[in-house]
Short mmCIF file of C-alpha atoms in Angstrom, two decimals:
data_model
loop_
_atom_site.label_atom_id
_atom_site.label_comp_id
_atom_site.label_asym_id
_atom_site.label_seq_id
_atom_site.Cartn_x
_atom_site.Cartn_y
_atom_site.Cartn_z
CA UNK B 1 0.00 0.00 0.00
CA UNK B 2 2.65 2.41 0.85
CA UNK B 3 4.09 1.97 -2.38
CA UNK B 4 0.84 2.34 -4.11
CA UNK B 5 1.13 6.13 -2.86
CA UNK B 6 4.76 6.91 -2.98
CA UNK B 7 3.93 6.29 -6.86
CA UNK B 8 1.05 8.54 -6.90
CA UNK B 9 2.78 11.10 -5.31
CA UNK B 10 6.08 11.45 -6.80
CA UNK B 11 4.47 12.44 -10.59
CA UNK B 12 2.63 15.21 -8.58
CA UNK B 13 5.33 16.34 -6.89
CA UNK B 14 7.48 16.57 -9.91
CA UNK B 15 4.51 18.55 -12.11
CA UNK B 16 4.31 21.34 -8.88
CA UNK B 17 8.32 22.18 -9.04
CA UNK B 18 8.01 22.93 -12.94
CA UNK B 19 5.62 25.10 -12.60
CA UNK B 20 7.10 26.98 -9.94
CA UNK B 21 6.19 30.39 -9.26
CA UNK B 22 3.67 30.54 -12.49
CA UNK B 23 1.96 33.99 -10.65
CA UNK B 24 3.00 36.81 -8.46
CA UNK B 25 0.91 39.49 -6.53
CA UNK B 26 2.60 42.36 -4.56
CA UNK B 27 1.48 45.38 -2.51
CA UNK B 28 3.52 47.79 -0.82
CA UNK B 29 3.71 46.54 2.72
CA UNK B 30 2.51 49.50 5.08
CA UNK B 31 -0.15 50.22 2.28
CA UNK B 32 -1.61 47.32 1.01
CA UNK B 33 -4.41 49.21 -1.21
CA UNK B 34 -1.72 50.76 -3.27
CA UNK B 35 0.19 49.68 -6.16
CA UNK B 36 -0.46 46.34 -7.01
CA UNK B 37 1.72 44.60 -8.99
CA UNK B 38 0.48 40.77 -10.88
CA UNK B 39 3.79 39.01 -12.76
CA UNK B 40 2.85 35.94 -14.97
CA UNK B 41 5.11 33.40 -16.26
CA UNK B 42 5.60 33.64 -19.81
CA UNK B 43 6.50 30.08 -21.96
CA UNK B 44 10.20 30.82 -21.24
CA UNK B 45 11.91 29.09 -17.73
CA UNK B 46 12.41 32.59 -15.88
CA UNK B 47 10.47 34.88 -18.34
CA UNK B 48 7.30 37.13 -16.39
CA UNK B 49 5.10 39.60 -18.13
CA UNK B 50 4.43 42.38 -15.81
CA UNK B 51 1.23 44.68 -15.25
CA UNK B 52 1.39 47.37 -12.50
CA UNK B 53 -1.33 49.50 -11.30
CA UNK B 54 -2.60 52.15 -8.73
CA UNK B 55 -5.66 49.97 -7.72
CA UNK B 56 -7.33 48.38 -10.58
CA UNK B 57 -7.03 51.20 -12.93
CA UNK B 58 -3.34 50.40 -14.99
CA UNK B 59 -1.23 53.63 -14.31
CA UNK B 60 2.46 52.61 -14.67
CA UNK B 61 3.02 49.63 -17.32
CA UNK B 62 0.51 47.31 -18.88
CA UNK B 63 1.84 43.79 -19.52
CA UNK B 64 4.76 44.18 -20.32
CA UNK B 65 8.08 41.54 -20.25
CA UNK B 66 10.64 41.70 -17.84
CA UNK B 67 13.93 41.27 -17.59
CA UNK B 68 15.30 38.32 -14.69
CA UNK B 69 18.44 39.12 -12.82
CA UNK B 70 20.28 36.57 -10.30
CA UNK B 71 22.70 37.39 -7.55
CA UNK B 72 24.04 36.31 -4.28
CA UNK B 73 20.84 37.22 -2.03
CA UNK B 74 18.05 38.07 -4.48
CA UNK B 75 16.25 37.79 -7.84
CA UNK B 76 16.07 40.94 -9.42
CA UNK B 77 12.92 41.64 -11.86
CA UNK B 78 13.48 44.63 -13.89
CA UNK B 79 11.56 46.66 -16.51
CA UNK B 80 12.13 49.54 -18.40
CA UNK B 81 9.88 52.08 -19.76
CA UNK B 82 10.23 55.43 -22.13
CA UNK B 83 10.02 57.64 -18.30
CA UNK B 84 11.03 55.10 -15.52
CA UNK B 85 12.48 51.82 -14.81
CA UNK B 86 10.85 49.79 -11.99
CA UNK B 87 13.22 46.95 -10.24
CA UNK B 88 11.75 44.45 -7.89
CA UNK B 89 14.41 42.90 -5.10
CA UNK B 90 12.72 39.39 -4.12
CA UNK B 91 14.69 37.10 -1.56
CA UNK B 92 16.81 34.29 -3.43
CA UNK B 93 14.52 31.58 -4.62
CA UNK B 94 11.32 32.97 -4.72
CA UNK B 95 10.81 32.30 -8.11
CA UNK B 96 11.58 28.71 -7.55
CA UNK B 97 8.80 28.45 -5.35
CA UNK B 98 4.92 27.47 -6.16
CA UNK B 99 1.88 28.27 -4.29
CA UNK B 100 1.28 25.08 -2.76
CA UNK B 101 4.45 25.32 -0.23
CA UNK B 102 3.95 26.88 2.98
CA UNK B 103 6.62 29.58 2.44
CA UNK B 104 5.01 30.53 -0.75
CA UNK B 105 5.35 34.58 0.05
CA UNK B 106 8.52 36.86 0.41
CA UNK B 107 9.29 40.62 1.00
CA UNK B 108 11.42 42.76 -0.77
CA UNK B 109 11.46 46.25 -2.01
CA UNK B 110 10.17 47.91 -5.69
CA UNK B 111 12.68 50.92 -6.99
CA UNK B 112 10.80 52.94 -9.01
CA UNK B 113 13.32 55.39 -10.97
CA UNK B 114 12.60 58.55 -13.22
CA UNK B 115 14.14 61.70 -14.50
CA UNK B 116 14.76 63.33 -11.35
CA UNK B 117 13.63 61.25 -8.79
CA UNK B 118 13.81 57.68 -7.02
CA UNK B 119 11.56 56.07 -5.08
CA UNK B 120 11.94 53.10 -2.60
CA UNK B 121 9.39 50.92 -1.17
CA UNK B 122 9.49 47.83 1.25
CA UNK B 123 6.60 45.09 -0.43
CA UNK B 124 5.22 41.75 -0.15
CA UNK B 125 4.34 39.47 -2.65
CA UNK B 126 2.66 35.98 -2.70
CA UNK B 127 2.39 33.16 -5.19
CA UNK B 128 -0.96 31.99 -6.24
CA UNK B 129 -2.21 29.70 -9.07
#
């Protein structure tokens, strides 16, 4: 019997890792009714399409692709517009997560940059299905 299951749950285990992280929601953390942020994975491994508004009314960027950066303590999503470039600081891993594990959220800060000014901001994001 205990075999019996082992085989039933290996396949299902192996199906939730490669679809890690397929969907991410973040919020600013001391204002969680402004900005929100929704990233869906593209067909790519570590490629996200991006749409960021004030609410539910789009105000910054509209589904757009972004760019995936790795280093020592955090993945780095990054996107580029005509007026700003927006960088998102997640902790190391997050990506690789999927909404079925118990650590399935993270903090980590948005950098919104334009012509003369740059703002910081301390989020949290989740990963749903």
């Amino acid at each position: 019997m205990k075999n019996y299951f082992l085989i039933a749950v290996i396949p299902m285990l192996i199906s939730t890792v490669s679809s890690a992280a397929e969907s991410i929601a973040c919020t600013p953390i001391d204002d969680p009714d402004g900005i929100v942020i929704l990233m869906h994975k593209m067909n790519g491994a570590q490629s996200y399409r991006v749409t960021i508004a004030e609410g539910f009314a789009p105000k910054y960027i509209v589904d757009q692709t972004v760019n995936l950066a790795k280093n020592q303590n955090s993945d780095i999503l990054s996107v580029k517009t005509e007026k700003r470039e927006i960088k998102f600081t997640l902790s190391k891993g997050f990506l690789n997560k999927t909404a079925a594990e118990e650590e399935n959220s993270s903090e980590g800060t948005i950098q919104i940059s334009e012509a003369n000014a740059k703002v910081n901001e301390k989020i949290i994001c989740f990963i749903y299905e």
